[in-house]
Short mmCIF file of C-alpha atoms and ligand atoms in Angstrom, two decimals:
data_model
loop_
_atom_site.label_atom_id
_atom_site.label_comp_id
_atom_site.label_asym_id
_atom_site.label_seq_id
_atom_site.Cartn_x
_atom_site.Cartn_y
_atom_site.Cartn_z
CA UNK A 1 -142.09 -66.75 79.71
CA UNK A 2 -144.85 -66.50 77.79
CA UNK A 3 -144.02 -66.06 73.58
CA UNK A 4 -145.62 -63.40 73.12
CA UNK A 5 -144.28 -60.72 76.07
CA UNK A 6 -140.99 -60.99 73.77
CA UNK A 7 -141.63 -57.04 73.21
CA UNK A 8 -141.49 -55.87 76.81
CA UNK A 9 -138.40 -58.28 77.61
CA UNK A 10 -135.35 -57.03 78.00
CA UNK A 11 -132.16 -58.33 75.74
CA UNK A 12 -130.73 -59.50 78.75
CA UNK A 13 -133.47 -61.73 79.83
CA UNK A 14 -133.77 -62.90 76.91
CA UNK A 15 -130.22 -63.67 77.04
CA UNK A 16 -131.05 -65.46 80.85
CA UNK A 17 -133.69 -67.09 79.35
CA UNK A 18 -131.66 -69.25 76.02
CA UNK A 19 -129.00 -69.97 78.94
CA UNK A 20 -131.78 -72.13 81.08
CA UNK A 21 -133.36 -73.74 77.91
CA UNK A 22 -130.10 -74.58 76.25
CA UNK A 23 -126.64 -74.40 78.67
CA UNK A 24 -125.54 -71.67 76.09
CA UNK A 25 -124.81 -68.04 77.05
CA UNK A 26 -125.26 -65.64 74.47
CA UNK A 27 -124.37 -62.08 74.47
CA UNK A 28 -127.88 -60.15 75.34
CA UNK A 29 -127.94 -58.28 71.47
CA UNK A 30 -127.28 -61.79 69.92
CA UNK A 31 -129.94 -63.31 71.88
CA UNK A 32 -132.87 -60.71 70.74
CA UNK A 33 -131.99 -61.28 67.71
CA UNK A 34 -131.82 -64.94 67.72
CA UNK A 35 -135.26 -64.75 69.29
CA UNK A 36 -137.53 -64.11 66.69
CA UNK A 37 -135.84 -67.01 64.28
CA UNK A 38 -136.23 -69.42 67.25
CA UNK A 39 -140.01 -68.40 67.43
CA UNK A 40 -140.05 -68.81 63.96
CA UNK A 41 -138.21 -72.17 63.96
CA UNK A 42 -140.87 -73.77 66.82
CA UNK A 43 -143.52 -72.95 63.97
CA UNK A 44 -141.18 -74.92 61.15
CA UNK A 45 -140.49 -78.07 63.16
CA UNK A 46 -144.06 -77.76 65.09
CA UNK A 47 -145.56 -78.23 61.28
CA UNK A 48 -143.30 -80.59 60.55
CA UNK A 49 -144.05 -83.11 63.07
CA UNK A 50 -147.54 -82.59 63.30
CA UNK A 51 -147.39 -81.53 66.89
CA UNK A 52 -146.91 -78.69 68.95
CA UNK A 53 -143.13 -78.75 70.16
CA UNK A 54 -142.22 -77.27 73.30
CA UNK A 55 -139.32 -74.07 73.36
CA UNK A 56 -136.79 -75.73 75.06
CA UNK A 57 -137.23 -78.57 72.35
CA UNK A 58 -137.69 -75.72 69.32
CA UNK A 59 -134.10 -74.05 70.96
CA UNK A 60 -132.20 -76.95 71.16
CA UNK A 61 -133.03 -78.05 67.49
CA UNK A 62 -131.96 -74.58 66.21
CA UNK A 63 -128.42 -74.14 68.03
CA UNK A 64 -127.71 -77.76 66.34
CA UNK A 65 -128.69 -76.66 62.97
CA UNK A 66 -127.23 -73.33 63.57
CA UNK A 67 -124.11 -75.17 63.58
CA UNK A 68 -124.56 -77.55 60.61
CA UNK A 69 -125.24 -74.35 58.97
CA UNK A 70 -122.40 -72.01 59.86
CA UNK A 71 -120.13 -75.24 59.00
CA UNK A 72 -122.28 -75.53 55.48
CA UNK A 73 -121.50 -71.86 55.15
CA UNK A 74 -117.88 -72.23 55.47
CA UNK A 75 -117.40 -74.96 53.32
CA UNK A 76 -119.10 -73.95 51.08
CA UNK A 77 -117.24 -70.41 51.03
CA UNK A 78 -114.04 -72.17 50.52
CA UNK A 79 -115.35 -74.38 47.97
CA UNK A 80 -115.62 -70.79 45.80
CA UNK A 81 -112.90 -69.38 46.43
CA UNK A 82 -111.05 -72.08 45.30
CA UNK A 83 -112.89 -72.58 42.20
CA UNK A 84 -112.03 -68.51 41.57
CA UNK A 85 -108.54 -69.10 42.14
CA UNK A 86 -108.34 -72.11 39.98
CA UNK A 87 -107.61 -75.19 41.93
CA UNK A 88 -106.88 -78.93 40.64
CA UNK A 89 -107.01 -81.83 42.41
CA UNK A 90 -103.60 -83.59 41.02
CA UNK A 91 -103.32 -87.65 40.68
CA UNK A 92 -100.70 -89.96 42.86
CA UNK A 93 -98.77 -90.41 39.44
CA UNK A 94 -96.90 -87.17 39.21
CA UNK A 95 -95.03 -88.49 42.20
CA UNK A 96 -94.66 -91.88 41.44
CA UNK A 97 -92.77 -91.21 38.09
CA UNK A 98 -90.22 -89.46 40.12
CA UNK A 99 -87.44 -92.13 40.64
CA UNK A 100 -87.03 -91.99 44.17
CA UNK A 101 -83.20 -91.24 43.66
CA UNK A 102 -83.96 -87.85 41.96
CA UNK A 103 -83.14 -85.06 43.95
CA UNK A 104 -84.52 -83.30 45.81
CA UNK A 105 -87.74 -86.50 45.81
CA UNK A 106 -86.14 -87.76 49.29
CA UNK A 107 -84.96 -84.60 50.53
CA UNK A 108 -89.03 -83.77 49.60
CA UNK A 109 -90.32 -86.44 51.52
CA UNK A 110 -88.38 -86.35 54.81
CA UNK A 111 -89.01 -82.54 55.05
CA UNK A 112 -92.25 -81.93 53.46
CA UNK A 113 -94.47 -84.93 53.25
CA UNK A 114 -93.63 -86.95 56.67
CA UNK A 115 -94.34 -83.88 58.76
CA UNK A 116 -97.28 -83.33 57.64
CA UNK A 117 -99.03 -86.57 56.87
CA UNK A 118 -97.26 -87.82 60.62
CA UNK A 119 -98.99 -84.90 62.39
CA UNK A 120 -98.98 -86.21 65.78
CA UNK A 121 -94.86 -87.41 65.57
CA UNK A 122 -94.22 -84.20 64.19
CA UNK A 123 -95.70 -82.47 67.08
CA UNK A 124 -94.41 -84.44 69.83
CA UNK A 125 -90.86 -83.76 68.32
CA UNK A 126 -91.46 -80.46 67.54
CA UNK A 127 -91.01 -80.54 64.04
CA UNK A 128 -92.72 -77.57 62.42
CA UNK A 129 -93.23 -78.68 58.32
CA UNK A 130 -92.42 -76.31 56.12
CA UNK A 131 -95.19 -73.84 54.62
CA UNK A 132 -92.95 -71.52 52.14
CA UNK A 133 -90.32 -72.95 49.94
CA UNK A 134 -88.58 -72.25 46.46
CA UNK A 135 -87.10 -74.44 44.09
CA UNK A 136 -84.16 -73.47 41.89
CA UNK A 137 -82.80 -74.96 38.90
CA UNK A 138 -82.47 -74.66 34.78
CA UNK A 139 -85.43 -74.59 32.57
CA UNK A 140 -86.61 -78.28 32.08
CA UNK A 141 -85.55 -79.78 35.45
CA UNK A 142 -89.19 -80.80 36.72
CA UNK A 143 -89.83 -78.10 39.25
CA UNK A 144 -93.05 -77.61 38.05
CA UNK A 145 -93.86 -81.16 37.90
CA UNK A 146 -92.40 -81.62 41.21
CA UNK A 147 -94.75 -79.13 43.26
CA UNK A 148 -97.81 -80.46 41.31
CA UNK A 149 -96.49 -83.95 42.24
CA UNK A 150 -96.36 -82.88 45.92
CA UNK A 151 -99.98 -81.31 45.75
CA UNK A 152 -100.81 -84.89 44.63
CA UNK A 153 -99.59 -87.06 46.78
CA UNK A 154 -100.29 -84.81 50.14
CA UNK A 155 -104.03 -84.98 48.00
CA UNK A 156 -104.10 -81.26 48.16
CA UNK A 157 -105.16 -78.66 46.01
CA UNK A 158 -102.70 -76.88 43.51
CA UNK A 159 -103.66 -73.73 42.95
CA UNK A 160 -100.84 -71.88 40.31
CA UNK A 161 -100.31 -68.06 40.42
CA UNK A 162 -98.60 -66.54 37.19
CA UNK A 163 -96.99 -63.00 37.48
CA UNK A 164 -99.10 -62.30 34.63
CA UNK A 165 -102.23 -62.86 36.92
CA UNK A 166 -100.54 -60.48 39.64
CA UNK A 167 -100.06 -57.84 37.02
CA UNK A 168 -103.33 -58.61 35.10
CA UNK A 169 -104.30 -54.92 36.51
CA UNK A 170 -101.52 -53.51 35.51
CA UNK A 171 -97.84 -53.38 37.32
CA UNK A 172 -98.97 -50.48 40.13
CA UNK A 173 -101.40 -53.39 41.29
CA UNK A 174 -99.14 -55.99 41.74
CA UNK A 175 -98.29 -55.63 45.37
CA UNK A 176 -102.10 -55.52 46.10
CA UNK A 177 -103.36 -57.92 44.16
CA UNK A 178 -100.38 -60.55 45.96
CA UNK A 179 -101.83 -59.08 49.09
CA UNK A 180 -105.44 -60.00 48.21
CA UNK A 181 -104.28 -63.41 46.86
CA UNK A 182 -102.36 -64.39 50.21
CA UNK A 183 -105.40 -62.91 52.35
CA UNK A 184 -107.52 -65.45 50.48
CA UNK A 185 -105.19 -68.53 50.96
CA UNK A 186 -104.99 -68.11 54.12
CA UNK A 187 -108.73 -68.66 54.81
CA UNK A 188 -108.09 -72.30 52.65
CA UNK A 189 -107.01 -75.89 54.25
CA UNK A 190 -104.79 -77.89 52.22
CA UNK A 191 -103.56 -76.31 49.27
CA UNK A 192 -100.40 -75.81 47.25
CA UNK A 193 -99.88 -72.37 46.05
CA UNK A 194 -97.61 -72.25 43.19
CA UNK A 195 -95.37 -69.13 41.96
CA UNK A 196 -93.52 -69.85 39.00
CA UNK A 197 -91.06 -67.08 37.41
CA UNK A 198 -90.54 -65.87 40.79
CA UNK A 199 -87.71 -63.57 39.60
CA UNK A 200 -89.80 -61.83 37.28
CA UNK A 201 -91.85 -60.64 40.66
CA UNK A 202 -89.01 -60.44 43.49
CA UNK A 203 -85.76 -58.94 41.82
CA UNK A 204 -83.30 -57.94 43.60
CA UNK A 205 -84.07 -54.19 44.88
CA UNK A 206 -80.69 -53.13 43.65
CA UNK A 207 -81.27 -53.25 40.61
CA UNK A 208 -85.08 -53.38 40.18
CA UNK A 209 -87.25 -49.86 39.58
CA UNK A 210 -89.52 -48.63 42.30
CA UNK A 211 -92.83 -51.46 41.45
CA UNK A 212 -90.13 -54.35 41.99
CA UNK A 213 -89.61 -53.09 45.43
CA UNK A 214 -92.62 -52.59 46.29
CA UNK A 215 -94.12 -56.28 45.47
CA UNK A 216 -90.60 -57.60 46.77
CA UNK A 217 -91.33 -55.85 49.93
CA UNK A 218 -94.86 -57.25 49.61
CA UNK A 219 -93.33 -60.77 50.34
CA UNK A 220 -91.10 -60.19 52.78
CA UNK A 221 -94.66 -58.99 54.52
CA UNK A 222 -96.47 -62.17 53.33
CA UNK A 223 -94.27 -64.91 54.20
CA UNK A 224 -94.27 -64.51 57.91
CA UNK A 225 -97.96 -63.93 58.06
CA UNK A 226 -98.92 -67.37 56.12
CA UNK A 227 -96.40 -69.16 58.21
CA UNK A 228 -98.23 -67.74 61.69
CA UNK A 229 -101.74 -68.94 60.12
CA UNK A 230 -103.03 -72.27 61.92
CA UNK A 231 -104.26 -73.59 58.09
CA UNK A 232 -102.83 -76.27 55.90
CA UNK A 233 -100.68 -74.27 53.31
CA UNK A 234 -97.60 -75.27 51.31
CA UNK A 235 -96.14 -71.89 49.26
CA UNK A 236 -93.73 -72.94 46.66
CA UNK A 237 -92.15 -70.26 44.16
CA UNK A 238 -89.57 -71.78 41.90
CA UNK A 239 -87.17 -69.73 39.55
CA UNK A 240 -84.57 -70.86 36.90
CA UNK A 241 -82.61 -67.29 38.12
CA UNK A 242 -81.62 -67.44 41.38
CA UNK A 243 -79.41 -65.36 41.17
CA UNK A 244 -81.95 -62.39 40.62
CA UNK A 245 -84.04 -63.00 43.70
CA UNK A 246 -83.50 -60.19 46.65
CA UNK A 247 -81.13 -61.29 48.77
CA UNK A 248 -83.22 -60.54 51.93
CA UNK A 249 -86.04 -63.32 50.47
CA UNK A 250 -83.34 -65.77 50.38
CA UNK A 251 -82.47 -65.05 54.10
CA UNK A 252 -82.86 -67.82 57.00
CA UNK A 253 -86.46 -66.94 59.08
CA UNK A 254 -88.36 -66.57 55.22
CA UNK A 255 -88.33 -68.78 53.12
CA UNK A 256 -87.99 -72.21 55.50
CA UNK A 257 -85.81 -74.20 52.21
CA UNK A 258 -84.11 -73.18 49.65
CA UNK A 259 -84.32 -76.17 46.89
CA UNK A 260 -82.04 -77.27 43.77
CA UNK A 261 -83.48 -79.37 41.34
CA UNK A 262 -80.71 -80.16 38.77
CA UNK A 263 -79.42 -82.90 36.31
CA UNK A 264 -80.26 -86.66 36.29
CA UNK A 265 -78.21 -89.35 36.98
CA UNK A 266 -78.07 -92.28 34.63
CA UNK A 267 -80.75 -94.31 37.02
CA UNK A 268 -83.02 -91.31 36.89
CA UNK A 269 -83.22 -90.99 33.04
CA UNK A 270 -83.87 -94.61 32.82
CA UNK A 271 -87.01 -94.58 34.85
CA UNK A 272 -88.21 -91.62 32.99
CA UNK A 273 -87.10 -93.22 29.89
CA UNK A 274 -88.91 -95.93 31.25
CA UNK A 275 -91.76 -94.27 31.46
CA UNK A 276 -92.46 -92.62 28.15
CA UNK A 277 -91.53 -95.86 26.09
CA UNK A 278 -94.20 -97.77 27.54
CA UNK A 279 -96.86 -94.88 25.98
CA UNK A 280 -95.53 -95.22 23.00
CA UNK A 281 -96.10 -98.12 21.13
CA UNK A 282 -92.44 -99.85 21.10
CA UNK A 283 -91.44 -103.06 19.38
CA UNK A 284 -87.76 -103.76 20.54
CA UNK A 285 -85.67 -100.93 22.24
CA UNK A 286 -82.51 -100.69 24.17
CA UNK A 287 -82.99 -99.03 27.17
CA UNK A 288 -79.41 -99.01 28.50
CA UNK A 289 -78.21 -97.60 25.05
CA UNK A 290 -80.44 -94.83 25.36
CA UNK A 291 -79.65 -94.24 29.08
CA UNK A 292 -76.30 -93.52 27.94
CA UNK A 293 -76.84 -91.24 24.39
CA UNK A 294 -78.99 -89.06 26.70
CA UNK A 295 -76.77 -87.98 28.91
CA UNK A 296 -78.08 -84.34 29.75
CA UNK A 297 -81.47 -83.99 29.05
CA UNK A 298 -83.97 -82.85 31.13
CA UNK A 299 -87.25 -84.49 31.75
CA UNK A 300 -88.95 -81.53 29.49
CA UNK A 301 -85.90 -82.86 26.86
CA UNK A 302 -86.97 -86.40 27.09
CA UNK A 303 -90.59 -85.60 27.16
CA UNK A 304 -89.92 -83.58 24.25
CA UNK A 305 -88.09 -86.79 22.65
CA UNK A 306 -91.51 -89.01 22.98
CA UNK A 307 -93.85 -86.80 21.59
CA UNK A 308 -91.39 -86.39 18.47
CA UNK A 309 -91.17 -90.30 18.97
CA UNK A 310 -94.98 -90.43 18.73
CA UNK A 311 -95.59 -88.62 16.19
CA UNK A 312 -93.28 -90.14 13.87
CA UNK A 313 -94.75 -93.86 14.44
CA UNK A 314 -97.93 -92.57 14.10
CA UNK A 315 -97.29 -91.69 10.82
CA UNK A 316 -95.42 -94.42 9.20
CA UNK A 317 -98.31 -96.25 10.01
CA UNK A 318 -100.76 -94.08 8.49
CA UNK A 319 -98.50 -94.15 5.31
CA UNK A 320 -97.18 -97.84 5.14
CA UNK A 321 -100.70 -98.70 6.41
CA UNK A 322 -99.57 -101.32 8.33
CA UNK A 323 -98.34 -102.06 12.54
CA UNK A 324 -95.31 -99.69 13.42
CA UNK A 325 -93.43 -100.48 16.96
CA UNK A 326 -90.94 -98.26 17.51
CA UNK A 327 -87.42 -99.39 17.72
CA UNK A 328 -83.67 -98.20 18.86
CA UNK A 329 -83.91 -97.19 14.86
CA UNK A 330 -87.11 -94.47 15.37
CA UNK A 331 -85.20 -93.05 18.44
CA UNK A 332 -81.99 -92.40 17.09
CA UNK A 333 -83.52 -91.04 13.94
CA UNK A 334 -85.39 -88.20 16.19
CA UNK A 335 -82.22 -87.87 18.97
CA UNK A 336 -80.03 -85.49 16.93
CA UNK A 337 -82.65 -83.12 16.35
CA UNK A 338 -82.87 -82.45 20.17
CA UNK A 339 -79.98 -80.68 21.80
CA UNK A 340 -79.76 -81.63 25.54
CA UNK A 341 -80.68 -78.50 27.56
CA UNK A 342 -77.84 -79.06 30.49
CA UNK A 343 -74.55 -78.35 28.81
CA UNK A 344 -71.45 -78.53 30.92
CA UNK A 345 -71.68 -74.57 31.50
CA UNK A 346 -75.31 -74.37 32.35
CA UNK A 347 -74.30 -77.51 35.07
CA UNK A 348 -71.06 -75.32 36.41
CA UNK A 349 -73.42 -72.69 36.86
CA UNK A 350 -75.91 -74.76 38.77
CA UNK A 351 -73.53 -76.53 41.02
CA UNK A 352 -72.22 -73.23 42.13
CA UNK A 353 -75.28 -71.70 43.01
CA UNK A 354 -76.38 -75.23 44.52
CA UNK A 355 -73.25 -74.53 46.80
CA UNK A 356 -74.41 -70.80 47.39
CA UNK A 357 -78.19 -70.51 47.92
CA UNK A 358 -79.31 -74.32 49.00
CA UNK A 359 -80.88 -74.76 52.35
CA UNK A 360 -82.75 -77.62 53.59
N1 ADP B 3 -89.39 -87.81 36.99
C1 ADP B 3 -89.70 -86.63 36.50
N2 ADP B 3 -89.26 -85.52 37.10
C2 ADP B 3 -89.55 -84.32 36.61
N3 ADP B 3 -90.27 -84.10 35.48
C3 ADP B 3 -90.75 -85.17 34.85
C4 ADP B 3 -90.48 -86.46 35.33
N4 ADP B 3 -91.04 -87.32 34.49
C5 ADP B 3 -91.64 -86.61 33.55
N5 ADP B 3 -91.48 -85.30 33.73
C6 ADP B 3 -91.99 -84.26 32.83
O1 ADP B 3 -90.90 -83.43 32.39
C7 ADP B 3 -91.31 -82.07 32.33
C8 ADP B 3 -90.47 -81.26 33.28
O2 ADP B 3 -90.73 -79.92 33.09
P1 ADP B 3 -91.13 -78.86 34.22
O3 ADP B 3 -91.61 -79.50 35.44
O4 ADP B 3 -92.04 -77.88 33.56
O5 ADP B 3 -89.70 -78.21 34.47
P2 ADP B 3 -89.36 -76.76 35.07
O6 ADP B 3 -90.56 -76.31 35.82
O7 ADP B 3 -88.16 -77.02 35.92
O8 ADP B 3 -89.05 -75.89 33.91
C9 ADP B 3 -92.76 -82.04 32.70
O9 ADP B 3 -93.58 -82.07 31.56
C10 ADP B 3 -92.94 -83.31 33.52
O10 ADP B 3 -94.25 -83.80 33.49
MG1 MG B 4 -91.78 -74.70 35.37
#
């Protein structure tokens, strides 16, 4: 066919015509429109090489590029939209400073992590990893720290939506703008999306006014549709109130678990304890001693502890101008001021709901 008889040919010739140069069948309106870039591309890569390049050569070259480019396109696509929502890339050591006792770390692993970095295993046994979860537990516990620490070592993204962000356009919008947010996520690979204060968006329709419904009933949409999505998606909410969440989110076929995180065991203080003391500058501390005089504290408590900790050294060495390692002394001198956060009512509480609402 001659290049320049393009005019009198008809779409579907054109159409006959790519499917002899290349093996590729394209639909006849895609192929007159492809036409005139392919033209246009034989010029490009004629001047490029210094030679005149035959059609079938000129075709070939584009459909490969095309690719490259629709590929480019998409990456690059995602590559925004996760810089609009926010995303951070999170380190290994979130999940390393996790004693490996600590609830629910194991329970974590075997359901969340092995399934989906053992792909293959997971589909020959027909193990479907979760992709929407919610952690419970008081204020302080780590849940937080534990879905960044699962973004980090599945090298993920961890994207964190606050209510605040869903109501940013006021409360009418709040169903909409979830809707907008989910639409987006699913069009990403590999990302953590993070709810926190999930009873401030899905209380319980008994009680709540008509916008709580109607962002409630905005989930119970949402859920199914990200877990029928082919992409690489984890959806964690986490509350300190589970009590206030619907009861038809908390039903089996939703969310797939239903996680406590709660107190810490002796063993798990100490290798938080652990932790912290060897940022601050220490001289000669107990560790068992302190194991035992923190006996409920939360992570947030004993973070809380260190940076008090800190502080304090830092200044005695400002004023006595000389080396200050901390000791058993510094810490006791701070502990008082911090009241544990678990008390024995706040653990009741927890263990019964741990017995009510847990699923795995
Ligand atoms: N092993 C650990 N488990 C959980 N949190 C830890 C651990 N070690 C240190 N932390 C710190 O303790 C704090 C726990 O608070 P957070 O995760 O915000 O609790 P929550 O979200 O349950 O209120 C965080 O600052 C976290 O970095
Ligand atoms: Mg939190």
């Amino acid at each position: 066919m001659n290049e320049n008889d393009i005019e009198s040919v008809s779409p579907e010739a054109l159409a006959d015509t790519l499917f002899e140069l290349i093996g590729v069948r394209f639909e006849p309106k895609a192929a007159s429109d492809l036409w005139p870039q392919i033209q246009q591309h034989k010029w490009l890569l004629s001047e490029k090489l210094g030679r005149d390049v035959g059609l079938r050569t000129a075709c070939v070259d584009f459909v490969d590029n095309m690719e490259q480019a629709v590929s480019e396109y998409v990456a690059y696509n995602r590559m925004d939209l996760l810089k609009e929502m926010g995303a951070q890339k999170i380190g290994r050591e979130a999940w390393d400073m996790i004693a490996d006792s600590q609830p629910p770390k194991q329970l974590v692993q075997r359901k969340i992590i092995v399934p989906l970095t053992e792909e293959d295993l997971s589909r020959k046994h027909g193990v479907v990893p979760p992709k929407a979860i919610i952690f419970f537990g008081p204020p302080g516990t780590g849940k937080t720290h534990f879905v960044k620490a699962i973004a980090g070592v599945l090298s993920w993204w961890y994207i964190e939506i606050s209510p605040s962000l869903l109501m940013a356009d006021g409360v009418e919008k709040m169903g909409a703008n979830l809707r907008r947010i989910m639409e987006k996520a699913r069009g990403l690979e590999e990302v953590v999306i993070f709810i926190d204060e999930f009873e401030e968006l899905a209380a319980s329709r008994d009680e709540g006014t008509r916008l709580d419904k109607s962002i409630t009933n905005e989930f119970l949409k949402q859920v199914p549709l990200l877990k029928i999505a082919g992409n690489k998606l984890l959806l964690v909410c986490a509350t300190n109130y589970i009590r206030q969440l619907d009861a038809a989110l908390l039903r089996p076929g939703r969310f797939d678990c239903i996680i406590p995180v709660g107190a810490l065991s002796n063993e798990e203080r100490k290798t938080i304890l652990r932790y912290y003391l060897s940022r601050v500058n220490t001289q000669a501390v107990d560790l068992e001693k302190l194991v035992r005089l923190t006996a409920g504290f939360t992570p947030a408590d004993i973070e809380y502890l260190f940076q008090q900790v800190a502080q304090y050294a830092f200044e005695q060495e400002l004023a006595l101008k000389r080396d200050y390692g901390v000791t058993d002394e510094t810490v006791l001198r701070i502990l008082p001021t911090i009241k544990p956060s678990l008390s024995e009512e706040i653990i009741a509480e927890f263990e019964a709901d741990k017995l009510t609402y847990s699923r795995a």
